[in-house]
Amino acid sequence: MADRIVLYGDRDHSSPYVFSAFVTLEEKRIPYELKLLDLGKKESFAPPYRDRSITGRVPAIEHGDFFLAESSAIDEYLEDVFPPPRYAAVYPSSPRERARARQVQAWLRSDLMPIREQRPTTVIFHHRRPAPLDAAGAAAAERLLRAVDQLLPQGATSLFSSFCIADADLALMLHRLIVPGDPVPERIRTYAEAVWRRPSVRKFVDLERPPQPTH
Ligand SMILES: N[C@@H](CCC(=O)N[C@@H](CS)C(=O)NCC(=O)O)C(=O)O
């Protein structure tokens, strides 16, 4: 029997990183169990999760006796262990496109802090109304939109020839602007909304959430 997979997420379903691992599992149609931690109660920093995940952060997956945290490492592990063509691909096959997808993922996780701070995912998933972006937020939004304009082929609904997990991560970042009504050019909005309609993404967006985020 195949090793079972457990995905550890946050009780609020508001982590963009859990989102990424969740979408990968759903795209690949891998059976898994979702276990939720209450980050408001610092459950991820309590043993045994703290020690098994090493970082004390969500997401992590448990696959048999292997435990792994860090969302993009999880996405890549799942791509390696459940590869195409038997399972849907979540990374492009060409080395350059694959590298570009990883670049986008790394960038979204390490930059654009003013957007992440002023447009937290509660704006998307808990319909919180944010204040207008300040100058730093507007500058970060401009950098994001300029990068997407450069990366996205005209009329495309994915960065490469078919969907990859960087599209999901990028669409989430764009929805931080789209949902509260910040200006986003039409073709970029069309792209992000197409990604947002994927069943894997919808399943995460439609998860039942506590009325008040705990974290
Ligand atoms: N770089 C990590 C970031 C993970 C992360 O920051 N997770 C947050 C939730 S969004 C967390 O676990 N926070 C624990 C806490 O603050 O109590 C990844 O990509 O997985």
Tab-separated table of C-alpha atoms and ligand atoms in Angstrom:
chain	number	residue	atom	x	y	z
A	1	MET	CA	0.000	0.000	0.000
A	2	ALA	CA	1.280	3.491	-0.877
A	3	ASP	CA	2.472	5.703	1.973
A	4	ARG	CA	-0.265	8.035	3.122
A	5	ILE	CA	0.146	11.783	2.805
A	6	VAL	CA	-0.868	14.304	5.408
A	7	LEU	CA	-0.869	18.024	4.645
A	8	TYR	CA	-0.582	20.254	7.709
A	9	GLY	CA	-2.273	23.603	7.245
A	10	ASP	CA	-3.600	26.487	9.304
A	11	ARG	CA	-7.049	26.475	10.793
A	12	ASP	CA	-7.938	29.778	9.077
A	13	HIS	CA	-7.010	28.479	5.608
A	14	SER	CA	-5.326	31.807	5.024
A	15	SER	CA	-1.725	30.768	4.394
A	16	PRO	CA	-0.563	31.408	0.817
A	17	TYR	CA	2.060	28.722	1.386
A	18	VAL	CA	-0.434	26.065	2.447
A	19	PHE	CA	-2.448	27.144	-0.610
A	20	SER	CA	0.494	26.261	-2.872
A	21	ALA	CA	0.983	22.753	-1.432
A	22	PHE	CA	-2.790	22.160	-1.384
A	23	VAL	CA	-3.150	23.138	-5.065
A	24	THR	CA	-0.254	20.843	-6.006
A	25	LEU	CA	-1.874	17.870	-4.255
A	26	GLU	CA	-5.229	18.656	-5.850
A	27	GLU	CA	-3.789	19.131	-9.336
A	28	LYS	CA	-2.047	15.778	-9.059
A	29	ARG	CA	-5.162	14.152	-7.588
A	30	ILE	CA	-3.124	12.567	-4.838
A	31	PRO	CA	-5.229	11.351	-1.904
A	32	TYR	CA	-4.238	13.105	1.312
A	33	GLU	CA	-5.525	14.024	4.718
A	34	LEU	CA	-5.628	17.686	5.788
A	35	LYS	CA	-4.689	18.331	9.425
A	36	LEU	CA	-5.126	21.829	10.804
A	37	LEU	CA	-3.052	23.672	13.384
A	38	ASP	CA	-4.215	26.723	15.301
A	39	LEU	CA	-1.452	29.253	14.668
A	40	GLY	CA	-3.127	31.699	17.070
A	41	LYS	CA	-2.300	29.167	19.805
A	42	LYS	CA	1.226	28.686	18.411
A	43	GLU	CA	0.477	25.018	17.763
A	44	SER	CA	3.079	24.834	14.995
A	45	PHE	CA	5.799	25.710	17.497
A	46	ALA	CA	4.796	22.918	19.889
A	47	PRO	CA	6.394	19.479	19.729
A	48	PRO	CA	6.146	17.105	17.973
A	49	TYR	CA	5.212	19.290	14.956
A	50	ARG	CA	7.952	21.845	15.696
A	51	ASP	CA	10.645	19.182	15.624
A	52	ARG	CA	9.298	17.131	12.756
A	53	SER	CA	8.835	20.183	10.513
A	54	ILE	CA	12.199	21.609	11.638
A	55	THR	CA	10.931	25.163	11.018
A	56	GLY	CA	7.677	25.121	13.005
A	57	ARG	CA	5.794	26.602	10.071
A	58	VAL	CA	2.927	25.443	7.893
A	59	PRO	CA	2.633	23.892	5.434
A	60	ALA	CA	4.382	20.592	5.998
A	61	ILE	CA	3.636	17.229	4.538
A	62	GLU	CA	4.075	13.827	6.044
A	63	HIS	CA	4.699	11.088	3.513
A	64	GLY	CA	5.245	7.766	5.258
A	65	ASP	CA	8.149	8.435	7.626
A	66	PHE	CA	9.259	11.587	5.733
A	67	PHE	CA	8.301	15.044	6.969
A	68	LEU	CA	8.919	18.142	4.849
A	69	ALA	CA	8.143	21.839	5.306
A	70	GLU	CA	8.587	24.880	3.002
A	71	SER	CA	5.907	25.128	0.341
A	72	SER	CA	8.064	25.281	-2.778
A	73	ALA	CA	10.182	22.354	-1.507
A	74	ILE	CA	6.913	20.453	-1.012
A	75	ASP	CA	5.714	21.350	-4.535
A	76	GLU	CA	8.996	20.121	-6.013
A	77	TYR	CA	9.056	16.958	-3.890
A	78	LEU	CA	5.537	16.053	-4.999
A	79	GLU	CA	6.488	16.691	-8.625
A	80	ASP	CA	9.472	14.327	-8.234
A	81	VAL	CA	7.609	11.582	-6.395
A	82	PHE	CA	4.355	11.820	-8.386
A	83	PRO	CA	5.724	12.755	-11.812
A	84	PRO	CA	3.981	13.268	-15.124
A	85	PRO	CA	2.595	11.681	-17.233
A	86	ARG	CA	0.922	9.483	-14.633
A	87	TYR	CA	0.205	12.565	-12.505
A	88	ALA	CA	-0.458	16.103	-13.705
A	89	ALA	CA	2.679	18.224	-14.013
A	90	VAL	CA	2.943	21.280	-11.777
A	91	TYR	CA	6.245	22.470	-13.257
A	92	PRO	CA	7.173	22.974	-16.911
A	93	SER	CA	9.361	20.222	-18.390
A	94	SER	CA	11.843	22.527	-20.157
A	95	PRO	CA	14.795	23.411	-17.867
A	96	ARG	CA	14.572	27.124	-18.637
A	97	GLU	CA	10.829	27.373	-18.089
A	98	ARG	CA	11.135	25.254	-14.962
A	99	ALA	CA	13.854	27.557	-13.687
A	100	ARG	CA	11.696	30.584	-14.484
A	101	ALA	CA	8.772	29.047	-12.593
A	102	ARG	CA	11.065	28.504	-9.589
A	103	GLN	CA	12.297	32.083	-9.936
A	104	VAL	CA	8.732	33.379	-9.766
A	105	GLN	CA	7.980	31.213	-6.725
A	106	ALA	CA	11.143	32.303	-4.917
A	107	TRP	CA	10.507	35.964	-5.724
A	108	LEU	CA	6.912	35.900	-4.478
A	109	ARG	CA	8.139	34.361	-1.205
A	110	SER	CA	11.015	36.761	-0.615
A	111	ASP	CA	9.940	40.168	-1.966
A	112	LEU	CA	6.941	42.497	-2.281
A	113	MET	CA	6.651	42.773	1.500
A	114	PRO	CA	4.529	45.969	1.406
A	115	ILE	CA	1.855	44.131	-0.601
A	116	ARG	CA	1.967	41.163	1.736
A	117	GLU	CA	1.674	43.449	4.783
A	118	GLN	CA	-0.953	45.869	3.450
A	119	ARG	CA	-2.923	43.241	1.544
A	120	PRO	CA	-2.826	40.155	3.810
A	121	THR	CA	-4.660	37.095	2.567
A	122	THR	CA	-7.527	37.879	4.961
A	123	VAL	CA	-8.441	40.475	2.299
A	124	ILE	CA	-9.035	37.556	-0.084
A	125	PHE	CA	-10.271	34.810	2.192
A	126	HIS	CA	-12.040	36.755	4.953
A	127	HIS	CA	-13.169	39.744	2.877
A	128	ARG	CA	-11.355	42.229	5.112
A	129	ARG	CA	-11.437	45.760	3.668
A	130	PRO	CA	-7.939	47.232	3.662
A	131	ALA	CA	-6.791	50.852	3.766
A	132	PRO	CA	-5.453	52.331	0.514
A	133	LEU	CA	-1.898	51.271	-0.352
A	134	ASP	CA	0.747	53.676	0.901
A	135	ALA	CA	3.657	54.798	-1.291
A	136	ALA	CA	5.693	51.649	-0.570
A	137	GLY	CA	2.664	49.461	-1.286
A	138	ALA	CA	1.932	51.267	-4.541
A	139	ALA	CA	5.583	50.933	-5.593
A	140	ALA	CA	5.555	47.188	-4.825
A	141	ALA	CA	2.289	46.782	-6.755
A	142	GLU	CA	3.836	48.575	-9.706
A	143	ARG	CA	6.874	46.240	-9.610
A	144	LEU	CA	4.621	43.191	-9.432
A	145	LEU	CA	2.476	44.310	-12.355
A	146	ARG	CA	5.512	45.259	-14.451
A	147	ALA	CA	7.025	41.815	-13.869
A	148	VAL	CA	3.789	40.035	-14.797
A	149	ASP	CA	3.459	42.187	-17.914
A	150	GLN	CA	6.954	41.081	-18.924
A	151	LEU	CA	6.434	37.391	-18.107
A	152	LEU	CA	2.912	36.807	-19.401
A	153	PRO	CA	2.462	36.214	-23.153
A	154	GLN	CA	-0.327	38.264	-24.765
A	155	GLY	CA	-3.730	36.619	-24.303
A	156	ALA	CA	-2.301	33.789	-22.192
A	157	THR	CA	-3.970	32.267	-19.159
A	158	SER	CA	-0.726	30.651	-17.964
A	159	LEU	CA	2.887	31.827	-17.843
A	160	PHE	CA	4.043	28.848	-19.935
A	161	SER	CA	2.281	26.510	-22.362
A	162	SER	CA	0.152	25.023	-19.593
A	163	PHE	CA	-0.671	25.720	-15.958
A	164	CYS	CA	2.101	25.396	-13.413
A	165	ILE	CA	2.194	25.985	-9.674
A	166	ALA	CA	3.893	29.375	-10.142
A	167	ASP	CA	0.648	30.472	-11.855
A	168	ALA	CA	-1.301	29.624	-8.715
A	169	ASP	CA	1.169	31.452	-6.453
A	170	LEU	CA	1.177	34.462	-8.776
A	171	ALA	CA	-2.617	34.538	-9.104
A	172	LEU	CA	-2.878	34.595	-5.316
A	173	MET	CA	-0.461	37.520	-5.119
A	174	LEU	CA	-2.487	39.337	-7.811
A	175	HIS	CA	-5.744	38.680	-5.960
A	176	ARG	CA	-4.341	40.652	-3.021
A	177	LEU	CA	-4.805	43.633	-5.371
A	178	ILE	CA	-7.793	42.458	-7.413
A	179	VAL	CA	-10.155	41.650	-4.531
A	180	PRO	CA	-9.985	45.080	-2.832
A	181	GLY	CA	-10.188	46.851	-6.212
A	182	ASP	CA	-6.637	48.122	-6.616
A	183	PRO	CA	-5.857	48.909	-10.262
A	184	VAL	CA	-4.764	45.845	-12.244
A	185	PRO	CA	-4.549	45.928	-16.054
A	186	GLU	CA	-7.287	43.991	-17.817
A	187	ARG	CA	-5.097	41.295	-19.389
A	188	ILE	CA	-3.389	40.570	-16.072
A	189	ARG	CA	-6.717	40.411	-14.272
A	190	THR	CA	-8.062	38.052	-16.969
A	191	TYR	CA	-5.051	35.785	-16.416
A	192	ALA	CA	-5.353	35.779	-12.616
A	193	GLU	CA	-9.100	35.156	-12.742
A	194	ALA	CA	-8.639	32.228	-15.154
A	195	VAL	CA	-6.175	30.630	-12.729
A	196	TRP	CA	-8.608	31.359	-9.882
A	197	ARG	CA	-11.310	29.327	-11.659
A	198	ARG	CA	-9.259	26.115	-11.643
A	199	PRO	CA	-11.000	23.428	-9.560
A	200	SER	CA	-7.861	22.947	-7.421
A	201	VAL	CA	-7.805	26.657	-6.570
A	202	ARG	CA	-11.574	26.916	-6.082
A	203	LYS	CA	-11.453	24.039	-3.640
A	204	PHE	CA	-9.054	26.014	-1.436
A	205	VAL	CA	-10.921	29.317	-1.843
A	206	ASP	CA	-14.218	27.629	-0.931
A	207	LEU	CA	-12.939	25.908	2.231
A	208	GLU	CA	-15.037	26.680	5.278
A	209	ARG	CA	-13.276	29.199	7.515
A	210	PRO	CA	-13.834	30.420	11.065
A	211	PRO	CA	-15.742	33.745	10.922
A	212	GLN	CA	-12.882	35.504	12.697
A	213	PRO	CA	-9.304	34.599	11.697
A	214	THR	CA	-7.409	33.225	14.675
A	215	HIS	CA	-4.040	34.463	13.480
B	1	LIG	N1	8.654	30.035	3.395
B	1	LIG	C1	7.630	29.268	4.070
B	1	LIG	C2	6.719	30.217	4.805
B	1	LIG	C3	5.767	29.473	5.733
B	1	LIG	C4	5.073	30.413	6.692
B	1	LIG	O1	5.484	31.572	6.905
B	1	LIG	N2	4.000	29.927	7.286
B	1	LIG	C5	3.294	30.712	8.286
B	1	LIG	C6	1.802	30.751	7.949
B	1	LIG	S1	1.524	31.706	6.502
B	1	LIG	C7	3.426	30.037	9.629
B	1	LIG	O2	3.502	28.830	9.727
B	1	LIG	N3	3.464	30.813	10.701
B	1	LIG	C8	3.496	30.248	12.023
B	1	LIG	C9	3.227	31.267	13.056
B	1	LIG	O3	3.467	32.420	12.765
B	1	LIG	O4	2.766	30.923	14.134
B	1	LIG	C10	6.877	28.425	3.026
B	1	LIG	O5	6.942	28.766	1.840
B	1	LIG	O6	6.265	27.402	3.403
